JSON list of C-alpha atoms and ligand atoms in Angstrom, two decimals:
[
{"chain": "A", "resi": 136, "resn": "UNK", "atom": "CA", "xyz": [15.35, -4.04, 5.75]},
{"chain": "A", "resi": 137, "resn": "UNK", "atom": "CA", "xyz": [12.43, -4.81, 7.97]},
{"chain": "A", "resi": 138, "resn": "UNK", "atom": "CA", "xyz": [10.14, -7.51, 6.88]},
{"chain": "A", "resi": 139, "resn": "UNK", "atom": "CA", "xyz": [6.69, -6.34, 6.68]},
{"chain": "A", "resi": 140, "resn": "UNK", "atom": "CA", "xyz": [4.41, -8.59, 8.85]},
{"chain": "A", "resi": 141, "resn": "UNK", "atom": "CA", "xyz": [2.63, -11.32, 7.01]},
{"chain": "A", "resi": 142, "resn": "UNK", "atom": "CA", "xyz": [-0.29, -11.67, 7.82]},
{"chain": "A", "resi": 143, "resn": "UNK", "atom": "CA", "xyz": [-0.76, -8.01, 8.47]},
{"chain": "A", "resi": 144, "resn": "UNK", "atom": "CA", "xyz": [-0.97, -6.92, 12.30]},
{"chain": "A", "resi": 145, "resn": "UNK", "atom": "CA", "xyz": [-4.66, -6.78, 13.03]},
{"chain": "A", "resi": 146, "resn": "UNK", "atom": "CA", "xyz": [-6.91, -7.04, 16.37]},
{"chain": "A", "resi": 147, "resn": "UNK", "atom": "CA", "xyz": [-9.90, -7.31, 14.14]},
{"chain": "A", "resi": 148, "resn": "UNK", "atom": "CA", "xyz": [-11.02, -3.52, 14.68]},
{"chain": "A", "resi": 149, "resn": "UNK", "atom": "CA", "xyz": [-7.92, -2.24, 12.93]},
{"chain": "A", "resi": 150, "resn": "UNK", "atom": "CA", "xyz": [-5.24, -3.56, 10.67]},
{"chain": "A", "resi": 151, "resn": "UNK", "atom": "CA", "xyz": [-1.78, -2.06, 9.83]},
{"chain": "A", "resi": 152, "resn": "UNK", "atom": "CA", "xyz": [-0.39, -2.29, 6.44]},
{"chain": "A", "resi": 153, "resn": "UNK", "atom": "CA", "xyz": [2.67, -0.36, 4.75]},
{"chain": "A", "resi": 154, "resn": "UNK", "atom": "CA", "xyz": [1.38, 2.79, 2.61]},
{"chain": "A", "resi": 155, "resn": "UNK", "atom": "CA", "xyz": [0.76, 2.66, -0.88]},
{"chain": "A", "resi": 156, "resn": "UNK", "atom": "CA", "xyz": [0.07, 5.05, -3.78]},
{"chain": "A", "resi": 157, "resn": "UNK", "atom": "CA", "xyz": [-3.66, 4.41, -3.38]},
{"chain": "A", "resi": 158, "resn": "UNK", "atom": "CA", "xyz": [-3.39, 6.28, -0.02]},
{"chain": "A", "resi": 159, "resn": "UNK", "atom": "CA", "xyz": [-2.57, 9.70, -1.37]},
{"chain": "A", "resi": 160, "resn": "UNK", "atom": "CA", "xyz": [-6.05, 11.16, -1.54]},
{"chain": "A", "resi": 161, "resn": "UNK", "atom": "CA", "xyz": [-6.77, 9.68, 1.98]},
{"chain": "A", "resi": 162, "resn": "UNK", "atom": "CA", "xyz": [-3.54, 11.10, 3.46]},
{"chain": "A", "resi": 163, "resn": "UNK", "atom": "CA", "xyz": [-4.31, 14.67, 1.97]},
{"chain": "A", "resi": 164, "resn": "UNK", "atom": "CA", "xyz": [-7.94, 14.39, 3.52]},
{"chain": "A", "resi": 165, "resn": "UNK", "atom": "CA", "xyz": [-6.42, 13.31, 6.86]},
{"chain": "A", "resi": 166, "resn": "UNK", "atom": "CA", "xyz": [-3.62, 15.83, 7.32]},
{"chain": "A", "resi": 167, "resn": "UNK", "atom": "CA", "xyz": [-4.54, 18.84, 5.16]},
{"chain": "A", "resi": 168, "resn": "UNK", "atom": "CA", "xyz": [-5.19, 21.88, 7.60]},
{"chain": "A", "resi": 169, "resn": "UNK", "atom": "CA", "xyz": [-6.20, 19.47, 10.34]},
{"chain": "A", "resi": 170, "resn": "UNK", "atom": "CA", "xyz": [-5.69, 21.96, 13.48]},
{"chain": "A", "resi": 171, "resn": "UNK", "atom": "CA", "xyz": [-4.43, 18.82, 15.85]},
{"chain": "A", "resi": 172, "resn": "UNK", "atom": "CA", "xyz": [-1.93, 17.55, 13.21]},
{"chain": "A", "resi": 173, "resn": "UNK", "atom": "CA", "xyz": [-0.93, 21.24, 12.38]},
{"chain": "A", "resi": 174, "resn": "UNK", "atom": "CA", "xyz": [-0.36, 21.92, 16.33]},
{"chain": "A", "resi": 175, "resn": "UNK", "atom": "CA", "xyz": [1.47, 18.88, 17.38]},
{"chain": "A", "resi": 176, "resn": "UNK", "atom": "CA", "xyz": [3.20, 17.25, 14.32]},
{"chain": "A", "resi": 177, "resn": "UNK", "atom": "CA", "xyz": [5.40, 20.28, 13.12]},
{"chain": "A", "resi": 178, "resn": "UNK", "atom": "CA", "xyz": [7.29, 17.85, 11.00]},
{"chain": "A", "resi": 179, "resn": "UNK", "atom": "CA", "xyz": [4.10, 17.15, 8.78]},
{"chain": "A", "resi": 180, "resn": "UNK", "atom": "CA", "xyz": [4.34, 19.99, 6.06]},
{"chain": "A", "resi": 181, "resn": "UNK", "atom": "CA", "xyz": [1.13, 22.26, 5.43]},
{"chain": "A", "resi": 182, "resn": "UNK", "atom": "CA", "xyz": [-0.49, 22.81, 3.44]},
{"chain": "A", "resi": 183, "resn": "UNK", "atom": "CA", "xyz": [-0.62, 19.17, 2.97]},
{"chain": "A", "resi": 184, "resn": "UNK", "atom": "CA", "xyz": [-1.34, 18.12, -0.91]},
{"chain": "A", "resi": 185, "resn": "UNK", "atom": "CA", "xyz": [-0.97, 15.38, -3.36]},
{"chain": "A", "resi": 186, "resn": "UNK", "atom": "CA", "xyz": [2.85, 16.16, -3.83]},
{"chain": "A", "resi": 187, "resn": "UNK", "atom": "CA", "xyz": [3.48, 15.66, 0.18]},
{"chain": "A", "resi": 188, "resn": "UNK", "atom": "CA", "xyz": [1.24, 12.70, 0.02]},
{"chain": "A", "resi": 189, "resn": "UNK", "atom": "CA", "xyz": [3.31, 11.11, -3.13]},
{"chain": "A", "resi": 190, "resn": "UNK", "atom": "CA", "xyz": [6.53, 11.91, -0.92]},
{"chain": "A", "resi": 191, "resn": "UNK", "atom": "CA", "xyz": [5.62, 10.47, 2.09]},
{"chain": "A", "resi": 192, "resn": "UNK", "atom": "CA", "xyz": [4.32, 7.00, 0.36]},
{"chain": "A", "resi": 193, "resn": "UNK", "atom": "CA", "xyz": [7.83, 7.00, -1.45]},
{"chain": "A", "resi": 194, "resn": "UNK", "atom": "CA", "xyz": [9.70, 7.94, 1.62]},
{"chain": "A", "resi": 195, "resn": "UNK", "atom": "CA", "xyz": [7.65, 4.94, 3.60]},
{"chain": "A", "resi": 196, "resn": "UNK", "atom": "CA", "xyz": [8.45, 2.44, 1.13]},
{"chain": "A", "resi": 197, "resn": "UNK", "atom": "CA", "xyz": [12.52, 3.39, 1.26]},
{"chain": "A", "resi": 198, "resn": "UNK", "atom": "CA", "xyz": [12.40, 3.26, 5.03]},
{"chain": "A", "resi": 199, "resn": "UNK", "atom": "CA", "xyz": [11.14, -0.52, 4.97]},
{"chain": "A", "resi": 200, "resn": "UNK", "atom": "CA", "xyz": [13.81, -1.44, 2.57]},
{"chain": "A", "resi": 201, "resn": "UNK", "atom": "CA", "xyz": [16.51, 0.43, 4.29]},
{"chain": "A", "resi": 202, "resn": "UNK", "atom": "CA", "xyz": [15.40, -1.04, 7.71]},
{"chain": "A", "resi": 203, "resn": "UNK", "atom": "CA", "xyz": [15.00, 2.55, 9.27]},
{"chain": "A", "resi": 204, "resn": "UNK", "atom": "CA", "xyz": [11.57, 2.58, 10.23]},
{"chain": "A", "resi": 205, "resn": "UNK", "atom": "CA", "xyz": [8.24, 0.84, 9.73]},
{"chain": "A", "resi": 206, "resn": "UNK", "atom": "CA", "xyz": [5.66, 3.29, 8.80]},
{"chain": "A", "resi": 207, "resn": "UNK", "atom": "CA", "xyz": [2.02, 1.67, 9.06]},
{"chain": "A", "resi": 208, "resn": "UNK", "atom": "CA", "xyz": [-1.20, 3.18, 7.50]},
{"chain": "A", "resi": 209, "resn": "UNK", "atom": "CA", "xyz": [-4.06, 2.22, 10.05]},
{"chain": "A", "resi": 210, "resn": "UNK", "atom": "CA", "xyz": [-7.08, 0.95, 8.30]},
{"chain": "A", "resi": 211, "resn": "UNK", "atom": "CA", "xyz": [-10.63, -0.19, 9.46]},
{"chain": "A", "resi": 212, "resn": "UNK", "atom": "CA", "xyz": [-10.35, -4.14, 9.59]},
{"chain": "A", "resi": 213, "resn": "UNK", "atom": "CA", "xyz": [-13.73, -4.41, 7.83]},
{"chain": "A", "resi": 214, "resn": "UNK", "atom": "CA", "xyz": [-13.95, -1.66, 5.21]},
{"chain": "A", "resi": 215, "resn": "UNK", "atom": "CA", "xyz": [-10.16, -1.22, 4.79]},
{"chain": "A", "resi": 216, "resn": "UNK", "atom": "CA", "xyz": [-10.62, 2.74, 4.81]},
{"chain": "A", "resi": 217, "resn": "UNK", "atom": "CA", "xyz": [-7.55, 4.44, 6.07]},
{"chain": "A", "resi": 218, "resn": "UNK", "atom": "CA", "xyz": [-8.11, 6.18, 9.27]},
{"chain": "A", "resi": 219, "resn": "UNK", "atom": "CA", "xyz": [-4.60, 6.83, 10.75]},
{"chain": "A", "resi": 220, "resn": "UNK", "atom": "CA", "xyz": [-0.88, 6.40, 10.95]},
{"chain": "A", "resi": 221, "resn": "UNK", "atom": "CA", "xyz": [1.72, 4.56, 13.33]},
{"chain": "A", "resi": 222, "resn": "UNK", "atom": "CA", "xyz": [5.11, 3.94, 12.91]},
{"chain": "A", "resi": 223, "resn": "UNK", "atom": "CA", "xyz": [8.12, 2.05, 14.25]},
{"chain": "A", "resi": 224, "resn": "UNK", "atom": "CA", "xyz": [11.54, 3.92, 14.09]},
{"chain": "A", "resi": 225, "resn": "UNK", "atom": "CA", "xyz": [15.04, 2.75, 15.17]},
{"chain": "A", "resi": 226, "resn": "UNK", "atom": "CA", "xyz": [16.27, 5.48, 17.47]},
{"chain": "A", "resi": 227, "resn": "UNK", "atom": "CA", "xyz": [20.09, 6.29, 17.20]},
{"chain": "A", "resi": 228, "resn": "UNK", "atom": "CA", "xyz": [22.82, 3.62, 16.85]},
{"chain": "A", "resi": 229, "resn": "UNK", "atom": "CA", "xyz": [21.02, 0.57, 15.69]},
{"chain": "A", "resi": 230, "resn": "UNK", "atom": "CA", "xyz": [23.00, -1.80, 18.06]},
{"chain": "A", "resi": 231, "resn": "UNK", "atom": "CA", "xyz": [21.32, -0.43, 20.93]},
{"chain": "A", "resi": 232, "resn": "UNK", "atom": "CA", "xyz": [18.11, -1.72, 20.13]},
{"chain": "A", "resi": 233, "resn": "UNK", "atom": "CA", "xyz": [16.19, 1.19, 21.05]},
{"chain": "A", "resi": 234, "resn": "UNK", "atom": "CA", "xyz": [13.00, 1.90, 18.84]},
{"chain": "A", "resi": 235, "resn": "UNK", "atom": "CA", "xyz": [10.41, 4.72, 18.92]},
{"chain": "A", "resi": 236, "resn": "UNK", "atom": "CA", "xyz": [6.69, 4.94, 18.05]},
{"chain": "A", "resi": 237, "resn": "UNK", "atom": "CA", "xyz": [4.47, 7.85, 16.70]},
{"chain": "A", "resi": 238, "resn": "UNK", "atom": "CA", "xyz": [0.91, 8.18, 15.34]},
{"chain": "A", "resi": 239, "resn": "UNK", "atom": "CA", "xyz": [-1.73, 10.21, 14.28]},
{"chain": "A", "resi": 240, "resn": "UNK", "atom": "CA", "xyz": [-5.63, 9.59, 13.55]},
{"chain": "A", "resi": 241, "resn": "UNK", "atom": "CA", "xyz": [-8.01, 11.09, 11.05]},
{"chain": "A", "resi": 242, "resn": "UNK", "atom": "CA", "xyz": [-10.15, 13.55, 12.77]},
{"chain": "A", "resi": 243, "resn": "UNK", "atom": "CA", "xyz": [-13.46, 11.90, 12.65]},
{"chain": "A", "resi": 244, "resn": "UNK", "atom": "CA", "xyz": [-12.02, 8.58, 13.80]},
{"chain": "A", "resi": 245, "resn": "UNK", "atom": "CA", "xyz": [-10.75, 9.96, 17.03]},
{"chain": "A", "resi": 246, "resn": "UNK", "atom": "CA", "xyz": [-11.89, 9.15, 20.59]},
{"chain": "A", "resi": 247, "resn": "UNK", "atom": "CA", "xyz": [-12.79, 5.57, 19.71]},
{"chain": "A", "resi": 248, "resn": "UNK", "atom": "CA", "xyz": [-9.55, 3.63, 20.86]},
{"chain": "A", "resi": 249, "resn": "UNK", "atom": "CA", "xyz": [-8.38, 2.83, 17.66]},
{"chain": "A", "resi": 250, "resn": "UNK", "atom": "CA", "xyz": [-5.04, 4.59, 18.12]},
{"chain": "A", "resi": 251, "resn": "UNK", "atom": "CA", "xyz": [-4.42, 2.73, 21.40]},
{"chain": "A", "resi": 252, "resn": "UNK", "atom": "CA", "xyz": [-5.18, -0.41, 19.52]},
{"chain": "A", "resi": 253, "resn": "UNK", "atom": "CA", "xyz": [-2.81, 0.49, 16.58]},
{"chain": "A", "resi": 254, "resn": "UNK", "atom": "CA", "xyz": [0.01, 1.49, 19.00]},
{"chain": "A", "resi": 255, "resn": "UNK", "atom": "CA", "xyz": [-0.48, -2.14, 20.97]},
{"chain": "A", "resi": 256, "resn": "UNK", "atom": "CA", "xyz": [-0.45, -3.77, 17.72]},
{"chain": "A", "resi": 257, "resn": "UNK", "atom": "CA", "xyz": [3.01, -1.96, 16.64]},
{"chain": "A", "resi": 258, "resn": "UNK", "atom": "CA", "xyz": [4.44, -2.37, 20.23]},
{"chain": "A", "resi": 259, "resn": "UNK", "atom": "CA", "xyz": [3.80, -5.88, 20.51]},
{"chain": "A", "resi": 260, "resn": "UNK", "atom": "CA", "xyz": [5.41, -6.76, 17.12]},
{"chain": "A", "resi": 261, "resn": "UNK", "atom": "CA", "xyz": [8.67, -4.26, 17.66]},
{"chain": "A", "resi": 262, "resn": "UNK", "atom": "CA", "xyz": [9.22, -5.94, 20.95]},
{"chain": "A", "resi": 263, "resn": "UNK", "atom": "CA", "xyz": [8.92, -9.67, 20.16]},
{"chain": "A", "resi": 264, "resn": "UNK", "atom": "CA", "xyz": [9.35, -9.85, 16.28]},
{"chain": "A", "resi": 265, "resn": "UNK", "atom": "CA", "xyz": [12.37, -7.27, 16.00]},
{"chain": "A", "resi": 266, "resn": "UNK", "atom": "CA", "xyz": [15.18, -7.24, 18.33]},
{"chain": "A", "resi": 267, "resn": "UNK", "atom": "CA", "xyz": [13.91, -4.01, 20.05]},
{"chain": "A", "resi": 268, "resn": "UNK", "atom": "CA", "xyz": [14.92, -3.88, 23.59]},
{"chain": "A", "resi": 269, "resn": "UNK", "atom": "CA", "xyz": [13.29, -0.51, 24.54]},
{"chain": "A", "resi": 270, "resn": "UNK", "atom": "CA", "xyz": [10.32, 1.17, 23.00]},
{"chain": "A", "resi": 271, "resn": "UNK", "atom": "CA", "xyz": [10.20, 5.21, 23.29]},
{"chain": "A", "resi": 272, "resn": "UNK", "atom": "CA", "xyz": [7.20, 7.34, 22.91]},
{"chain": "A", "resi": 273, "resn": "UNK", "atom": "CA", "xyz": [7.44, 11.19, 23.19]},
{"chain": "A", "resi": 274, "resn": "UNK", "atom": "CA", "xyz": [4.61, 13.33, 23.44]},
{"chain": "A", "resi": 275, "resn": "UNK", "atom": "CA", "xyz": [4.43, 17.14, 24.02]},
{"chain": "A", "resi": 276, "resn": "UNK", "atom": "CA", "xyz": [3.84, 18.06, 27.45]},
{"chain": "A", "resi": 277, "resn": "UNK", "atom": "CA", "xyz": [0.51, 19.84, 26.20]},
{"chain": "A", "resi": 278, "resn": "UNK", "atom": "CA", "xyz": [-0.66, 16.95, 24.21]},
{"chain": "A", "resi": 279, "resn": "UNK", "atom": "CA", "xyz": [-2.77, 15.32, 26.71]},
{"chain": "A", "resi": 280, "resn": "UNK", "atom": "CA", "xyz": [-4.73, 12.97, 24.51]},
{"chain": "A", "resi": 281, "resn": "UNK", "atom": "CA", "xyz": [-1.29, 11.68, 22.95]},
{"chain": "A", "resi": 282, "resn": "UNK", "atom": "CA", "xyz": [-0.04, 10.94, 26.69]},
{"chain": "A", "resi": 283, "resn": "UNK", "atom": "CA", "xyz": [-3.30, 9.06, 27.56]},
{"chain": "A", "resi": 284, "resn": "UNK", "atom": "CA", "xyz": [-2.73, 6.80, 24.13]},
{"chain": "A", "resi": 285, "resn": "UNK", "atom": "CA", "xyz": [0.75, 6.07, 25.67]},
{"chain": "A", "resi": 286, "resn": "UNK", "atom": "CA", "xyz": [-0.77, 5.30, 29.34]},
{"chain": "A", "resi": 287, "resn": "UNK", "atom": "CA", "xyz": [-3.58, 3.06, 27.62]},
{"chain": "A", "resi": 288, "resn": "UNK", "atom": "CA", "xyz": [-1.03, 1.32, 25.60]},
{"chain": "A", "resi": 289, "resn": "UNK", "atom": "CA", "xyz": [0.82, 0.26, 28.70]},
{"chain": "A", "resi": 290, "resn": "UNK", "atom": "CA", "xyz": [3.88, 2.61, 28.50]},
{"chain": "A", "resi": 291, "resn": "UNK", "atom": "CA", "xyz": [5.33, 3.87, 31.56]},
{"chain": "A", "resi": 292, "resn": "UNK", "atom": "CA", "xyz": [5.74, 7.82, 31.93]},
{"chain": "A", "resi": 293, "resn": "UNK", "atom": "CA", "xyz": [9.49, 8.18, 32.77]},
{"chain": "A", "resi": 294, "resn": "UNK", "atom": "CA", "xyz": [10.01, 11.92, 33.07]},
{"chain": "A", "resi": 295, "resn": "UNK", "atom": "CA", "xyz": [10.20, 15.29, 31.17]},
{"chain": "A", "resi": 296, "resn": "UNK", "atom": "CA", "xyz": [12.77, 16.26, 28.57]},
{"chain": "A", "resi": 297, "resn": "UNK", "atom": "CA", "xyz": [12.64, 20.01, 29.23]},
{"chain": "A", "resi": 298, "resn": "UNK", "atom": "CA", "xyz": [13.11, 22.26, 26.30]},
{"chain": "A", "resi": 299, "resn": "UNK", "atom": "CA", "xyz": [14.21, 19.29, 24.06]},
{"chain": "A", "resi": 300, "resn": "UNK", "atom": "CA", "xyz": [12.69, 20.63, 20.79]},
{"chain": "A", "resi": 301, "resn": "UNK", "atom": "CA", "xyz": [11.99, 23.94, 18.98]},
{"chain": "A", "resi": 302, "resn": "UNK", "atom": "CA", "xyz": [8.52, 23.70, 17.29]},
{"chain": "A", "resi": 303, "resn": "UNK", "atom": "CA", "xyz": [9.13, 26.56, 14.50]},
{"chain": "A", "resi": 304, "resn": "UNK", "atom": "CA", "xyz": [5.35, 26.53, 13.50]},
{"chain": "A", "resi": 305, "resn": "UNK", "atom": "CA", "xyz": [4.39, 27.51, 17.21]},
{"chain": "A", "resi": 306, "resn": "UNK", "atom": "CA", "xyz": [7.47, 29.38, 17.94]},
{"chain": "A", "resi": 307, "resn": "UNK", "atom": "CA", "xyz": [8.17, 27.70, 21.13]},
{"chain": "A", "resi": 308, "resn": "UNK", "atom": "CA", "xyz": [10.49, 25.38, 22.69]},
{"chain": "A", "resi": 309, "resn": "UNK", "atom": "CA", "xyz": [8.66, 22.11, 23.75]},
{"chain": "A", "resi": 310, "resn": "UNK", "atom": "CA", "xyz": [9.13, 19.69, 26.88]},
{"chain": "A", "resi": 311, "resn": "UNK", "atom": "CA", "xyz": [8.29, 16.28, 26.10]},
{"chain": "A", "resi": 312, "resn": "UNK", "atom": "CA", "xyz": [7.08, 13.64, 28.19]},
{"chain": "A", "resi": 313, "resn": "UNK", "atom": "CA", "xyz": [9.32, 10.53, 27.88]},
{"chain": "A", "resi": 314, "resn": "UNK", "atom": "CA", "xyz": [7.53, 6.92, 27.84]},
{"chain": "A", "resi": 315, "resn": "UNK", "atom": "CA", "xyz": [8.74, 3.71, 27.41]},
{"chain": "A", "resi": 316, "resn": "UNK", "atom": "CA", "xyz": [7.90, 0.02, 27.01]},
{"chain": "A", "resi": 317, "resn": "UNK", "atom": "CA", "xyz": [9.94, -2.96, 27.51]},
{"chain": "A", "resi": 318, "resn": "UNK", "atom": "CA", "xyz": [9.70, -6.49, 26.46]},
{"chain": "A", "resi": 319, "resn": "UNK", "atom": "CA", "xyz": [8.93, -7.73, 29.86]},
{"chain": "A", "resi": 320, "resn": "UNK", "atom": "CA", "xyz": [6.11, -5.50, 30.26]},
{"chain": "A", "resi": 321, "resn": "UNK", "atom": "CA", "xyz": [4.11, -6.66, 27.03]},
{"chain": "A", "resi": 322, "resn": "UNK", "atom": "CA", "xyz": [1.40, -8.61, 29.12]},
{"chain": "A", "resi": 323, "resn": "UNK", "atom": "CA", "xyz": [1.12, -6.34, 32.30]},
{"chain": "A", "resi": 324, "resn": "UNK", "atom": "CA", "xyz": [-2.09, -6.83, 33.87]},
{"chain": "A", "resi": 325, "resn": "UNK", "atom": "CA", "xyz": [-2.20, -2.96, 34.13]},
{"chain": "A", "resi": 326, "resn": "UNK", "atom": "CA", "xyz": [-2.80, -2.36, 30.61]},
{"chain": "A", "resi": 327, "resn": "UNK", "atom": "CA", "xyz": [-6.24, -1.36, 30.14]},
{"chain": "A", "resi": 328, "resn": "UNK", "atom": "CA", "xyz": [-8.30, -3.58, 27.77]},
{"chain": "B", "resi": 685, "resn": "COA", "atom": "C1", "xyz": [-3.29, 12.07, 19.53]},
{"chain": "B", "resi": 685, "resn": "COA", "atom": "C2", "xyz": [-4.44, 10.98, 18.82]},
{"chain": "B", "resi": 685, "resn": "COA", "atom": "C3", "xyz": [-3.40, 10.30, 17.69]},
{"chain": "B", "resi": 685, "resn": "COA", "atom": "C4", "xyz": [-5.18, 10.31, 19.49]},
{"chain": "B", "resi": 685, "resn": "COA", "atom": "O1", "xyz": [-6.23, 9.37, 18.79]},
{"chain": "B", "resi": 685, "resn": "COA", "atom": "P1", "xyz": [-7.39, 8.81, 19.23]},
{"chain": "B", "resi": 685, "resn": "COA", "atom": "O2", "xyz": [-7.57, 7.73, 18.23]},
{"chain": "B", "resi": 685, "resn": "COA", "atom": "O3", "xyz": [-8.43, 9.66, 19.56]},
{"chain": "B", "resi": 685, "resn": "COA", "atom": "O4", "xyz": [-6.80, 8.00, 20.64]},
{"chain": "B", "resi": 685, "resn": "COA", "atom": "P2", "xyz": [-7.63, 7.01, 21.59]},
{"chain": "B", "resi": 685, "resn": "COA", "atom": "O5", "xyz": [-8.98, 7.26, 21.23]},
{"chain": "B", "resi": 685, "resn": "COA", "atom": "O6", "xyz": [-6.86, 5.70, 21.52]},
{"chain": "B", "resi": 685, "resn": "COA", "atom": "O7", "xyz": [-7.53, 7.62, 23.14]},
{"chain": "B", "resi": 685, "resn": "COA", "atom": "C5", "xyz": [-7.54, 9.22, 23.12]},
{"chain": "B", "resi": 685, "resn": "COA", "atom": "C6", "xyz": [-7.70, 9.27, 25.00]},
{"chain": "B", "resi": 685, "resn": "COA", "atom": "O8", "xyz": [-7.21, 10.63, 24.86]},
{"chain": "B", "resi": 685, "resn": "COA", "atom": "C7", "xyz": [-8.48, 11.30, 25.83]},
{"chain": "B", "resi": 685, "resn": "COA", "atom": "N1", "xyz": [-8.37, 12.56, 25.39]},
{"chain": "B", "resi": 685, "resn": "COA", "atom": "C8", "xyz": [-9.01, 13.03, 24.46]},
{"chain": "B", "resi": 685, "resn": "COA", "atom": "N2", "xyz": [-9.14, 14.68, 24.57]},
{"chain": "B", "resi": 685, "resn": "COA", "atom": "C9", "xyz": [-8.43, 14.64, 25.72]},
{"chain": "B", "resi": 685, "resn": "COA", "atom": "C10", "xyz": [-8.01, 15.75, 26.53]},
{"chain": "B", "resi": 685, "resn": "COA", "atom": "N3", "xyz": [-8.34, 17.13, 25.93]},
{"chain": "B", "resi": 685, "resn": "COA", "atom": "N4", "xyz": [-7.54, 15.83, 27.72]},
{"chain": "B", "resi": 685, "resn": "COA", "atom": "C11", "xyz": [-7.17, 14.62, 28.24]},
{"chain": "B", "resi": 685, "resn": "COA", "atom": "N5", "xyz": [-7.51, 13.44, 27.36]},
{"chain": "B", "resi": 685, "resn": "COA", "atom": "C12", "xyz": [-8.16, 13.46, 26.28]},
{"chain": "B", "resi": 685, "resn": "COA", "atom": "C13", "xyz": [-9.73, 10.46, 24.97]},
{"chain": "B", "resi": 685, "resn": "COA", "atom": "O9", "xyz": [-10.62, 10.62, 26.25]},
{"chain": "B", "resi": 685, "resn": "COA", "atom": "C14", "xyz": [-8.68, 8.92, 25.20]},
{"chain": "B", "resi": 685, "resn": "COA", "atom": "O10", "xyz": [-8.73, 8.64, 26.60]},
{"chain": "B", "resi": 685, "resn": "COA", "atom": "P3", "xyz": [-10.04, 7.31, 27.15]},
{"chain": "B", "resi": 685, "resn": "COA", "atom": "O11", "xyz": [-10.06, 6.19, 26.15]},
{"chain": "B", "resi": 685, "resn": "COA", "atom": "O12", "xyz": [-9.40, 7.14, 28.58]},
{"chain": "B", "resi": 685, "resn": "COA", "atom": "O13", "xyz": [-11.47, 8.20, 27.26]},
{"chain": "B", "resi": 685, "resn": "COA", "atom": "C15", "xyz": [-5.16, 12.13, 18.20]},
{"chain": "B", "resi": 685, "resn": "COA", "atom": "O14", "xyz": [-5.75, 13.34, 18.84]},
{"chain": "B", "resi": 685, "resn": "COA", "atom": "C16", "xyz": [-4.29, 12.85, 17.18]},
{"chain": "B", "resi": 685, "resn": "COA", "atom": "O15", "xyz": [-4.30, 12.36, 15.88]},
{"chain": "B", "resi": 685, "resn": "COA", "atom": "N6", "xyz": [-3.85, 13.94, 17.35]},
{"chain": "B", "resi": 685, "resn": "COA", "atom": "C17", "xyz": [-2.98, 14.74, 16.33]},
{"chain": "B", "resi": 685, "resn": "COA", "atom": "C18", "xyz": [-1.60, 14.12, 15.89]},
{"chain": "B", "resi": 685, "resn": "COA", "atom": "C19", "xyz": [-0.99, 13.61, 17.22]},
{"chain": "B", "resi": 685, "resn": "COA", "atom": "O16", "xyz": [-0.87, 14.50, 18.26]},
{"chain": "B", "resi": 685, "resn": "COA", "atom": "N7", "xyz": [-0.11, 12.66, 17.38]},
{"chain": "B", "resi": 685, "resn": "COA", "atom": "C20", "xyz": [0.70, 12.49, 18.37]},
{"chain": "B", "resi": 685, "resn": "COA", "atom": "C21", "xyz": [2.05, 13.17, 18.42]},
{"chain": "B", "resi": 685, "resn": "COA", "atom": "S1", "xyz": [3.16, 12.64, 19.66]}
]
């Protein structure tokens, strides 16, 4: 299993916590029909209703228990309101100590730096508290906001994985930009505050 951080990861603006049943309505409000979610996250089912949200909460809880991934709800640190999602997951053979991060943000909370904050928190935790030696982040080459988040969170752009994914919803093969962050880079001065 992956133990959930206690106290929860927070920078005073966003707080990350495991998903719970009470998030079902919030998940539907965030994900159902949002055009950016539909465009970039083809693994998120659409339409996205209560059944899909229940399945996600169940999956997220097993993932922590099985130790395969650490899916967090991103909440407003002051009000506790659900604003988005960030997750860490192991990639391939666990013995390789390679992880990956993924995220989305509710439409009306975008553009305020909240995803960057959440990615920094989860990255610092994974690279210092879990035995993660390399943290990856992949973004569709056309998804400029996501690439900007990666850069602002201190990840290094490594290159483009050409035609590595088929997006059935868009019926096109996708190039992913590969970014990574290593433990020794956590306090690089180049990270944007
Ligand atoms: C990608 C996403 C999570 C970013 O969330 P966010 O909370 O707005 O992110 P931040 O505010 O931390 O940073 C966004 C950055 O992208 C920039 N940006 C937004 N639209 C842009 C565009 N069309 N071109 C270039 N940069 C853009 C913003 O200006 C900001 O950078 P800045 O701080 O230098 O101004 C959000 O757009 C989203 O949920 N998208 C749909 C799901 C998704 O794509 N997930 C990632 C899959 S890899």
